Coordinates of C-alpha atoms in Angstrom, one line a residue:
M1 CA 134.6 93.5 137.4
Q2 CA 134.4 91.7 134.1
N3 CA 132.9 94.8 132.4
A4 CA 135.6 97.0 133.9
F5 CA 138.2 94.6 132.5
L6 CA 136.6 94.6 129.0
R7 CA 136.3 98.4 129.1
S8 CA 140.0 98.6 130.0
T9 CA 140.9 96.2 127.2
R10 CA 138.9 98.2 124.7
K11 CA 140.3 101.6 125.6
T12 CA 143.8 100.2 125.5
A13 CA 143.2 98.7 122.1
V14 CA 141.8 101.9 120.7
A15 CA 144.7 103.9 122.1
V16 CA 147.2 101.5 120.7
A17 CA 145.4 101.6 117.4
V18 CA 145.7 105.4 117.3
V19 CA 149.5 105.3 117.9
G20 CA 150.6 102.0 116.5
A21 CA 148.3 100.5 114.0
S22 CA 149.7 102.6 111.2
S23 CA 153.2 101.5 112.0
L24 CA 152.2 97.9 111.6
I25 CA 150.5 98.7 108.3
L26 CA 153.4 100.8 107.0
T27 CA 156.3 98.8 108.1
G28 CA 156.6 97.1 104.7
C29 CA 156.4 100.3 102.7
E30 CA 159.8 101.3 101.4
A31 CA 158.9 103.5 98.4
P32 CA 159.7 107.2 98.8
L33 CA 156.9 109.7 99.2
N34 CA 156.2 111.5 95.9
L35 CA 153.8 114.5 96.3
E36 CA 153.6 117.5 94.1
S37 CA 154.3 120.8 95.8
V38 CA 155.9 119.2 98.8
R39 CA 159.1 120.5 100.2
A40 CA 160.8 118.1 102.5
V41 CA 162.2 119.4 105.8
S42 CA 165.6 118.5 107.3
E43 CA 165.5 114.8 107.5
Q44 CA 167.9 114.0 110.3
P45 CA 165.8 114.9 113.3
S46 CA 162.7 113.3 111.8
K47 CA 163.0 109.5 111.6
R48 CA 161.1 106.9 109.6
T49 CA 160.2 105.2 112.9
D50 CA 158.4 108.4 114.0
F51 CA 154.6 108.4 114.0
Y52 CA 153.4 111.9 114.7
Q53 CA 150.2 112.6 116.5
A54 CA 150.0 116.2 117.4
M55 CA 151.3 119.7 116.7
A56 CA 151.1 123.0 118.5
S57 CA 152.8 126.4 118.2
N58 CA 153.3 129.8 119.8
H59 CA 154.9 132.9 118.5
Q60 CA 158.4 131.4 119.1
V61 CA 158.4 127.7 118.3
I62 CA 156.5 124.8 116.6
V63 CA 156.4 121.5 118.5
V64 CA 155.5 118.1 117.0
S65 CA 154.9 115.0 119.2
G66 CA 154.5 111.3 118.5
N67 CA 155.2 107.8 119.5
D68 CA 157.8 106.7 122.1
G69 CA 158.1 110.1 123.6
V70 CA 159.2 111.8 120.4
L71 CA 159.2 115.6 120.5
L72 CA 160.5 117.8 117.7
A73 CA 160.8 121.6 117.8
S74 CA 161.4 124.2 115.1
D75 CA 162.0 127.9 115.6
D76 CA 162.1 128.8 111.9
Q77 CA 158.5 127.9 110.8
G78 CA 159.4 124.3 110.1
D79 CA 162.5 124.8 107.9
T80 CA 164.7 122.9 110.4
W81 CA 163.9 120.7 113.4
K82 CA 165.6 119.8 116.6
R83 CA 164.8 116.5 118.5
L84 CA 164.1 117.2 122.2
P85 CA 165.5 114.7 124.7
V86 CA 162.7 115.0 127.3
G87 CA 162.9 111.4 128.5
A88 CA 159.3 110.5 128.1
A89 CA 158.8 106.7 127.9
R90 CA 155.4 106.6 126.4
S91 CA 153.8 108.0 123.3
F92 CA 152.3 111.5 123.1
L93 CA 148.7 111.5 122.1
A94 CA 147.7 115.2 122.1
M95 CA 149.2 118.7 122.6
D96 CA 148.1 122.3 123.0
V97 CA 149.6 125.7 123.7
C98 CA 148.6 127.8 126.7
P99 CA 148.0 131.5 127.0
D100 CA 151.4 132.0 128.6
N101 CA 152.9 130.3 125.5
S102 CA 153.9 127.2 127.4
F103 CA 152.9 123.8 126.1
V104 CA 151.0 120.8 127.5
A105 CA 151.4 117.4 125.9
L106 CA 149.5 114.3 127.0
A107 CA 151.4 111.0 127.2
F108 CA 149.8 107.5 127.1
D109 CA 150.7 106.8 130.7
N110 CA 148.3 109.5 131.9
H111 CA 151.0 112.2 132.4
I112 CA 150.8 115.8 131.2
W113 CA 154.2 117.1 130.2
H114 CA 154.5 120.9 130.6
G115 CA 156.9 122.6 128.3
T116 CA 158.4 126.1 128.5
A117 CA 157.6 128.6 125.8
D118 CA 160.8 127.9 124.0
A119 CA 160.2 124.1 124.4
S120 CA 163.6 123.6 126.0
E121 CA 162.4 122.3 129.3
W122 CA 159.6 119.8 130.0
T123 CA 158.2 118.5 133.3
A124 CA 155.8 115.6 133.8
H125 CA 152.7 115.8 136.0
A126 CA 150.8 112.6 136.8
M127 CA 147.0 112.5 136.6
P128 CA 145.2 110.4 139.2
S129 CA 142.4 108.9 137.1
Q130 CA 142.1 105.2 136.6
E131 CA 140.6 105.8 133.1
Q132 CA 142.8 106.2 130.0
M133 CA 143.2 109.8 129.0
M134 CA 143.2 110.3 125.2
T135 CA 143.2 114.1 124.6
A136 CA 144.2 117.3 126.3
A137 CA 143.7 121.1 126.0
C138 CA 144.8 124.3 127.7
G139 CA 142.0 126.8 128.5
P140 CA 142.1 130.6 128.0
D141 CA 142.6 130.9 131.8
G142 CA 145.6 128.6 131.7
S143 CA 143.7 125.6 133.2
W144 CA 144.6 122.1 131.9
L145 CA 142.0 119.6 130.7
A146 CA 142.3 116.0 129.8
A147 CA 139.6 113.5 128.7
G148 CA 139.3 109.9 127.7
S149 CA 137.5 106.6 128.5
F150 CA 134.2 106.4 130.2
T151 CA 133.5 110.0 129.2
T152 CA 135.9 111.1 132.0
V153 CA 137.4 114.6 132.2
Q154 CA 140.1 115.7 134.5
F155 CA 141.0 119.4 135.0
S156 CA 143.7 121.3 136.9
T157 CA 143.7 125.0 137.7
D158 CA 147.2 124.9 139.3
Q159 CA 149.3 123.5 136.4
G160 CA 149.1 119.9 137.5
E161 CA 149.6 120.2 141.2
S162 CA 146.1 119.0 141.9
W163 CA 143.3 117.5 139.7
D164 CA 139.5 117.2 139.8
E165 CA 137.6 114.7 137.9
T166 CA 134.1 114.4 136.4
S167 CA 132.3 111.9 134.2
L168 CA 129.0 111.5 132.4
Y169 CA 129.3 107.7 133.1
E170 CA 128.8 107.0 129.4
D171 CA 130.8 104.0 128.2
A172 CA 132.5 106.0 125.5
I173 CA 135.9 107.4 124.8
I174 CA 136.5 111.1 124.3
N175 CA 139.1 111.7 121.6
N176 CA 138.9 115.5 121.1
L177 CA 138.8 118.6 123.3
Q178 CA 138.5 122.2 122.1
F179 CA 137.9 125.5 123.8
V180 CA 135.7 127.5 121.5
S181 CA 135.3 130.5 123.9
D182 CA 136.6 131.5 127.3
E183 CA 134.2 129.1 129.0
Q184 CA 132.7 126.8 126.4
V185 CA 134.4 123.6 125.6
I186 CA 133.4 121.0 123.0
A187 CA 134.4 117.3 123.3
T188 CA 133.8 114.6 120.7
G189 CA 134.4 110.8 120.6
E190 CA 133.0 107.3 120.3
Y191 CA 129.4 106.6 119.1
G192 CA 129.1 110.0 117.6
L193 CA 129.1 111.6 121.0
V194 CA 129.3 115.4 121.2
L195 CA 129.6 117.0 124.7
R196 CA 129.5 120.6 125.7
S197 CA 130.7 122.4 128.9
D198 CA 129.8 126.0 129.6
D199 CA 132.0 126.4 132.7
S200 CA 135.5 125.6 131.3
G201 CA 135.2 121.8 131.7
M202 CA 133.9 121.4 135.2
N203 CA 130.4 120.2 134.2
W204 CA 129.3 118.6 131.0
E205 CA 126.2 117.7 129.0
I206 CA 125.4 115.9 125.8
A207 CA 125.1 118.5 123.0
G208 CA 124.1 116.0 120.4
R209 CA 125.1 112.8 118.5
V210 CA 126.4 112.3 115.0
P211 CA 124.3 109.9 113.0
D212 CA 124.8 106.1 113.0
E213 CA 127.0 106.2 116.1
F214 CA 129.8 107.5 113.9
Y215 CA 133.3 107.0 115.4
I216 CA 134.8 110.5 115.5
H217 CA 138.5 110.6 114.9
A218 CA 138.8 114.4 114.7
S219 CA 136.7 117.5 115.2
Y220 CA 137.1 121.2 114.7
F221 CA 134.7 124.0 115.7
A222 CA 135.1 127.4 114.1
S223 CA 132.5 128.9 116.6
E224 CA 130.2 127.8 119.3
S225 CA 127.6 126.8 116.7
E226 CA 129.6 125.6 113.6
G227 CA 131.9 122.7 113.5
W228 CA 133.0 119.5 111.6
V229 CA 133.8 116.0 112.6
G230 CA 135.7 113.4 110.5
G231 CA 136.3 109.7 110.7
L232 CA 136.2 106.4 108.7
N233 CA 135.6 106.1 105.0
G234 CA 136.3 109.8 104.4
F235 CA 133.1 110.8 106.1
I236 CA 132.9 114.4 107.3
Y237 CA 129.8 115.8 109.0
H238 CA 128.9 119.5 109.6
T239 CA 126.8 121.2 112.3
T240 CA 125.6 124.8 112.5
D241 CA 123.7 124.4 115.8
G242 CA 126.4 123.5 118.2
G243 CA 126.3 119.7 117.6
E244 CA 122.6 119.2 118.0
S245 CA 122.2 118.1 114.4
W246 CA 124.6 117.0 111.7
N247 CA 124.7 116.7 107.9
Q248 CA 127.3 114.8 105.9
V249 CA 129.4 116.9 103.5
P250 CA 130.7 115.5 100.2
A251 CA 134.4 114.7 100.3
E252 CA 136.7 113.6 97.5
T253 CA 138.2 110.7 99.5
S254 CA 137.3 107.4 101.1
A255 CA 140.4 107.5 103.4
P256 CA 139.9 107.9 107.1
V257 CA 140.0 111.5 108.3
F258 CA 142.3 112.1 111.2
G259 CA 142.6 115.9 111.7
F260 CA 141.6 119.4 110.7
I261 CA 143.6 122.6 110.2
A262 CA 142.1 126.1 110.5
G263 CA 143.7 128.5 108.0
A264 CA 143.2 132.1 107.0
G265 CA 139.7 132.0 105.5
A266 CA 139.9 128.3 104.9
V267 CA 139.5 124.9 106.7
Y268 CA 141.6 121.8 105.7
A269 CA 141.2 118.2 106.6
L270 CA 143.9 115.6 106.9
A271 CA 143.5 111.9 106.1
D272 CA 145.2 108.6 105.3
N273 CA 147.2 108.2 102.1
A274 CA 148.8 111.7 102.8
T275 CA 145.5 113.2 101.7
V276 CA 144.8 116.9 102.3
L277 CA 141.3 118.3 101.6
K278 CA 140.1 121.9 101.5
L279 CA 136.5 122.9 102.3
G280 CA 134.7 124.6 99.4
D281 CA 131.2 125.5 98.4
A282 CA 130.6 122.0 96.9
G283 CA 132.2 120.1 99.7
W284 CA 135.7 118.9 100.6
R285 CA 138.0 119.0 97.6
K286 CA 141.2 117.0 97.5
I287 CA 144.4 119.1 97.0
S288 CA 147.0 116.5 97.7
E289 CA 147.2 112.7 98.1
S290 CA 149.6 109.8 97.8
S291 CA 149.2 106.2 96.7
Q292 CA 151.1 105.2 99.8
P293 CA 149.3 104.4 103.1
L294 CA 150.8 107.2 105.1
Y295 CA 148.4 109.0 107.4
L296 CA 148.4 112.7 108.2
R297 CA 147.1 113.7 111.6
A298 CA 148.4 117.1 112.7
G299 CA 149.2 120.4 111.1
L300 CA 149.3 124.1 111.1
A301 CA 148.6 126.9 108.6
L302 CA 151.9 128.8 108.0
P303 CA 152.5 132.2 106.4
D304 CA 153.2 132.4 102.7
H305 CA 150.4 130.0 101.8
R306 CA 151.9 126.9 103.3
L307 CA 150.5 124.0 105.3
L308 CA 152.8 122.2 107.7
V309 CA 151.6 118.6 108.1
A310 CA 152.8 115.6 110.1
G311 CA 151.8 111.9 110.2
G312 CA 153.1 108.4 110.0
R313 CA 156.6 107.1 109.2
G314 CA 158.3 110.4 109.9
L315 CA 156.1 112.2 107.5
L316 CA 156.7 115.9 108.1
F317 CA 156.5 118.4 105.3
D318 CA 155.0 121.7 104.3
L319 CA 152.6 121.8 101.4
E320 CA 152.8 124.9 99.2
L321 CA 149.3 126.0 98.3
P322 CA 148.6 127.5 94.9
T323 CA 148.2 131.2 95.3
A324 CA 144.6 131.3 94.0
L325 CA 143.7 128.4 96.2
A326 CA 145.3 129.9 99.3
A327 CA 143.6 133.2 98.7
S328 CA 140.2 131.7 98.2
K329 CA 137.6 132.6 100.8
D330 CA 135.1 129.9 100.0

């Protein structure tokens, strides 16, 4: 019982850290952000009290989610935003878009919010697990997956009407889920843990471990074999064998890495201090940063050589990439 209590306390602390720690750190920062090549979006819907955690898009709309049930939507590629009054009481931790263009957003109270393709209507679906869910994804077949503490994964094939649950019974938190093919799913999390499922999330096995029990904040797999994980101290590791072995890649930052963006012929990493990195032949090269402790966590590659990124203290902007840089295929 004591172990269960300690585990519960730890997972809550980690989740709160993800959503709220930055707000505590940034509360005293009043200086305006000053980044080169940054074009601010309409400021009214985005507030300085917002701390964005996830972003997803379909052909119609981009949705950004964050603390205290915040959801923003844009139907013009991020030029203007509308705040969505969905009535969620808890922070959103993760989000994904489904094959039918609807959205799934995971809230901290273990609910999956299902949004219509135009993001105008959202419905909450409770998950039955006693474990804290930290991430969610929608599969190519439309199934919903969520994962979190004690390596627990829940999945629903009927849009949240019923749920099944599985666990590897490892005392570790899963922070990231990604479908890399129709049936293969990669999950990453605490202690450098890398998990793989070959049946759309029903059964799991350990694919490998990142060295030194590295705490993985974010991961991105470009294929079933090649992927990257990022975390504290600007460390980014790379695998070419599906997570079985990992090598650290040089990165021009010591700031914690919180997210990755897949662009056309390029991969970008997002970090604290509004840092954006681009992967090149020599490693991860910094293309933007700020002296202010503002984290970036979510983003999308937009047309016309732009990156739309979101993070702490209402930070939501698009970064115009130099043409030569955007066109690079390295």
